[in-house]
Coordinates of C-alpha atoms in Angstrom, one line a residue:
X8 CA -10.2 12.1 6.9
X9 CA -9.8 12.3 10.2
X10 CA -9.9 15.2 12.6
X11 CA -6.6 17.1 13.5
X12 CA -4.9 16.1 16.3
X13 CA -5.0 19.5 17.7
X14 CA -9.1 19.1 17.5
X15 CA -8.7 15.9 19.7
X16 CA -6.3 17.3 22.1
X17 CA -8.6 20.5 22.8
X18 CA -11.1 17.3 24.0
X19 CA -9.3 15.6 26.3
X20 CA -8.9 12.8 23.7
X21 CA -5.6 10.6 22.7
X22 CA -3.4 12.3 20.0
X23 CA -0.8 14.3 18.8
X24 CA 1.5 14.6 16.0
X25 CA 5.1 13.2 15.7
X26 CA 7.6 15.5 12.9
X27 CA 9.9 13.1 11.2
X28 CA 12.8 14.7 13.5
X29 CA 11.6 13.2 16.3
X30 CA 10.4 9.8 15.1
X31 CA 14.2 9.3 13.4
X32 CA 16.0 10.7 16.0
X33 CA 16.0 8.1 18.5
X34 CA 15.8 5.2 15.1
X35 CA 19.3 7.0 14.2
X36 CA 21.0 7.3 17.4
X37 CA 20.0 3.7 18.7
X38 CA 21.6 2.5 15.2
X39 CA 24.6 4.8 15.6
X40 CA 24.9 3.0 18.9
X41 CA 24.7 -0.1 17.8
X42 CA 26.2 -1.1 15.1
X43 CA 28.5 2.0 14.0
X44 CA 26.8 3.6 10.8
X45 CA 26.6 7.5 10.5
X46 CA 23.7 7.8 8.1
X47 CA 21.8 4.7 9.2
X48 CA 18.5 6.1 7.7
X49 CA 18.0 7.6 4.4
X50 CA 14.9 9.2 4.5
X51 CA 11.1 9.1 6.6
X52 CA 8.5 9.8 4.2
X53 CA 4.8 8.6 4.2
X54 CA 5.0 6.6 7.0
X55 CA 7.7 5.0 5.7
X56 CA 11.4 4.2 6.6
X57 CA 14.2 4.3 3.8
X58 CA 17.3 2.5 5.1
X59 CA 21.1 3.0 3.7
X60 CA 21.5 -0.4 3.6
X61 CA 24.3 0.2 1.3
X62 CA 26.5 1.0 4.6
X63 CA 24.9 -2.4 7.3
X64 CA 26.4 -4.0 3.8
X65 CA 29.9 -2.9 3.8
X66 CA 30.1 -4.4 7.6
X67 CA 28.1 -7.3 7.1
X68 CA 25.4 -5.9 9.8
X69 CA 22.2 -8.7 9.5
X70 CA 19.6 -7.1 8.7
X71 CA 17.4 -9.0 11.0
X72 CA 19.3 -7.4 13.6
X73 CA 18.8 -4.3 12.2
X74 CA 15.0 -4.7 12.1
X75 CA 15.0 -5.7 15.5
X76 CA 16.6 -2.3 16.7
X77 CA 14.1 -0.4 15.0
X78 CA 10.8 -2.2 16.0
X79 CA 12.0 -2.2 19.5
X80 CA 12.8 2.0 19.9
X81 CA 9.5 2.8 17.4
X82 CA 7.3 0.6 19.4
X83 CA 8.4 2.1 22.4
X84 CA 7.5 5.9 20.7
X85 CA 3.9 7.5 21.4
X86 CA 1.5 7.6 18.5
X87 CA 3.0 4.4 17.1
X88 CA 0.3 1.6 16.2
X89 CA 2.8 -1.0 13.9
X90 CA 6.3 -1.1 12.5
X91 CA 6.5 -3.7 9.9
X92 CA 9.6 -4.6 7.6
X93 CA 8.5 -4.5 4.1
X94 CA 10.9 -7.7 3.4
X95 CA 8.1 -9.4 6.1
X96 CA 4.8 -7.7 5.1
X97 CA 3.1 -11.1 3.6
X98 CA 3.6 -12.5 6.5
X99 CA 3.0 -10.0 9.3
X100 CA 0.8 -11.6 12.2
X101 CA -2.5 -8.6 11.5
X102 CA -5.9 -8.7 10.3
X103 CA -5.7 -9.3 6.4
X104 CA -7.8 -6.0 6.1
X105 CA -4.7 -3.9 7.5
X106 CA -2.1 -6.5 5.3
X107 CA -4.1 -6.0 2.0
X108 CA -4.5 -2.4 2.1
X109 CA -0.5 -1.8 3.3
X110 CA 0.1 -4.5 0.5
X111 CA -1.7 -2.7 -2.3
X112 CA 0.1 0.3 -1.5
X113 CA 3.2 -0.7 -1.6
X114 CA 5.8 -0.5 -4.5
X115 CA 9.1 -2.7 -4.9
X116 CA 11.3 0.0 -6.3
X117 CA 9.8 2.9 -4.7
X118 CA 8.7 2.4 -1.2
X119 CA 10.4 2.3 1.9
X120 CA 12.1 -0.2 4.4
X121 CA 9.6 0.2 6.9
X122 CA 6.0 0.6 6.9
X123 CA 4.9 2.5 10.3
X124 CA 1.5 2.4 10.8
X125 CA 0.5 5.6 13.4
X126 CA -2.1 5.2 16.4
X127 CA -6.2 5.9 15.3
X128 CA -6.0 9.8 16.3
X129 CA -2.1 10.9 15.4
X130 CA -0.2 12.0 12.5
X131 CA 3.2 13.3 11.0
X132 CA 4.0 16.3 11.0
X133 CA 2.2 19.2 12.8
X134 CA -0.9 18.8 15.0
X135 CA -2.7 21.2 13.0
X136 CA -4.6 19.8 10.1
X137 CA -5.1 16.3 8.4
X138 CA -3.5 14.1 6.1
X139 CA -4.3 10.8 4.2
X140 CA -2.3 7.5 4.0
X141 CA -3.8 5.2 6.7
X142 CA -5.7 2.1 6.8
X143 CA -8.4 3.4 9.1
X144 CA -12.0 3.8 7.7
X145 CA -11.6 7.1 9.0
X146 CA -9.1 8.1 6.5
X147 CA -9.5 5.1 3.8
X148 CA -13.5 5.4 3.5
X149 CA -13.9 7.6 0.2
X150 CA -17.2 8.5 -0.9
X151 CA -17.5 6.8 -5.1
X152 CA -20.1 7.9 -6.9
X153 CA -21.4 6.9 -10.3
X154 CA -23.3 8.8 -12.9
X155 CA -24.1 9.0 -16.2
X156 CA -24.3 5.9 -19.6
X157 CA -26.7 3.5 -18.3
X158 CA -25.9 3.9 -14.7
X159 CA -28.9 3.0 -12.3
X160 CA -29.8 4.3 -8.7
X161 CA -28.6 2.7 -6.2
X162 CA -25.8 2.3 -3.4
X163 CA -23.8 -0.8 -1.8
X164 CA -22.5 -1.2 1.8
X165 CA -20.0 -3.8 0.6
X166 CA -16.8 -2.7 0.8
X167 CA -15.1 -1.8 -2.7
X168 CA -11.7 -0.3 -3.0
X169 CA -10.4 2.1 -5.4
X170 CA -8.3 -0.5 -7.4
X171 CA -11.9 -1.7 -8.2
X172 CA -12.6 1.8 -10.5
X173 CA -10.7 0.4 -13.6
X174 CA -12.2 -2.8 -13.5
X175 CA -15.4 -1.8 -13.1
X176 CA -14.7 0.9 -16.1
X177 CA -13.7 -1.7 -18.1
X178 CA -16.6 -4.2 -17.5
X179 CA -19.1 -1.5 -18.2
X180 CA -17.4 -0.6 -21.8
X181 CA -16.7 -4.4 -22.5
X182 CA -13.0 -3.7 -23.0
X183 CA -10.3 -5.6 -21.3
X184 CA -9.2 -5.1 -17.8
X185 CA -5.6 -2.9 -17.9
X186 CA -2.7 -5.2 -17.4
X187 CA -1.7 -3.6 -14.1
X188 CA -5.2 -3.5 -13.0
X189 CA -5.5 -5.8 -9.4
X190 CA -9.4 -5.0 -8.5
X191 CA -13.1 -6.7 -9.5
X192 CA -15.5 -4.7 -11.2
X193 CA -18.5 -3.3 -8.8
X194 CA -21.2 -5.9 -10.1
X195 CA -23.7 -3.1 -8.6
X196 CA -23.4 -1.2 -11.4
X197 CA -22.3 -3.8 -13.8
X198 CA -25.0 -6.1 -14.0
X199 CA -22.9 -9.2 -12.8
X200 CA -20.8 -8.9 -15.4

């Protein structure tokens, strides 16, 4: 994980920390403006924006036009890297490594409107500590480390990602993959197979 903000402020470094009052503040009042809604936004949570469309849909607001509002007054706010509609993801114009891993976390049902990606040394919330949930090596390299059953020495450099646990699980007890699993099994460990 990275360090805190607060860490790279005491070094003369780019950072700082944005509280989910004052990255939806200017969202909300921009929408307000615009287009006449009281609660345009339902939540911020995890870097990620949870619209009341329920109320652009009782005025027929587009929600193109909605998306451009927001990309144009986040953009414009420090610490922010990427604002991406989730309806758009697939085809956002940024590297594939960025796309996959924002596409792998994402759920239909459960995740937001809006995927807000934050700048290399800021956060949410407070500039004190850390937190997880970007795509930067910093925060998404996570040391795995296998022991035991017929497990031999050794290490890899290739990237692997955590959806590759359970299929590599399942190759090494030569049992079918789960039906939700998504990753390749770490042929390191399993022998090619």
């Amino acid at each position: 994980m990275s360090e805190s903000p607060g860490y790279y402020l005491e070094n003369k470094m780019p950072s700082g920390a944005i509280t989910d009052d004052e990255f939806s503040k200017p969202v909300v009042e921009a929408l307000q403006k615009q287009f006449g809604i009281e609660k345009p936004i339902l939540s911020f949570a995890n870097y990620q924006l949870y619209m009341n469309w329920e109320e652009f849909d009782k005025k027929n607001i587009d929600h193109a036009a909605v998306e451009k509002v927001i990309t144009s007054v986040l953009m414009k706010a420090k610490g922010i890297a990427l604002v991406l509609p989730a309806s758009s993801l697939a085809a956002a114009p940024i590297p594939d490594v960025i796309k996959n891993m924002l596409i792998k976390g994402y759920n239909m049902k459960r995740s937001g409107d809006f995927l807000v990606v934050p700048q290399p040394t800021w956060k949410g919330g407070s500039i004190k500590g850390a937190t997880h949930g970007t795509w930067y090596p910093f925060d998404a390299h996570i040391p795995l480390v296998w022991m035991g059953w017929k497990i031999k020495p050794g290490y890899t450099n290739r990237v692997t990602g955590m959806t590759d646990i359970a299929a590599t699980l399942a190759a090494l007890l030569h049992i079918q993959m789960p039906s939700g699993c998504i990753g390749q099994p770490i042929t390191e460990l399993t022998g090619g197979r």
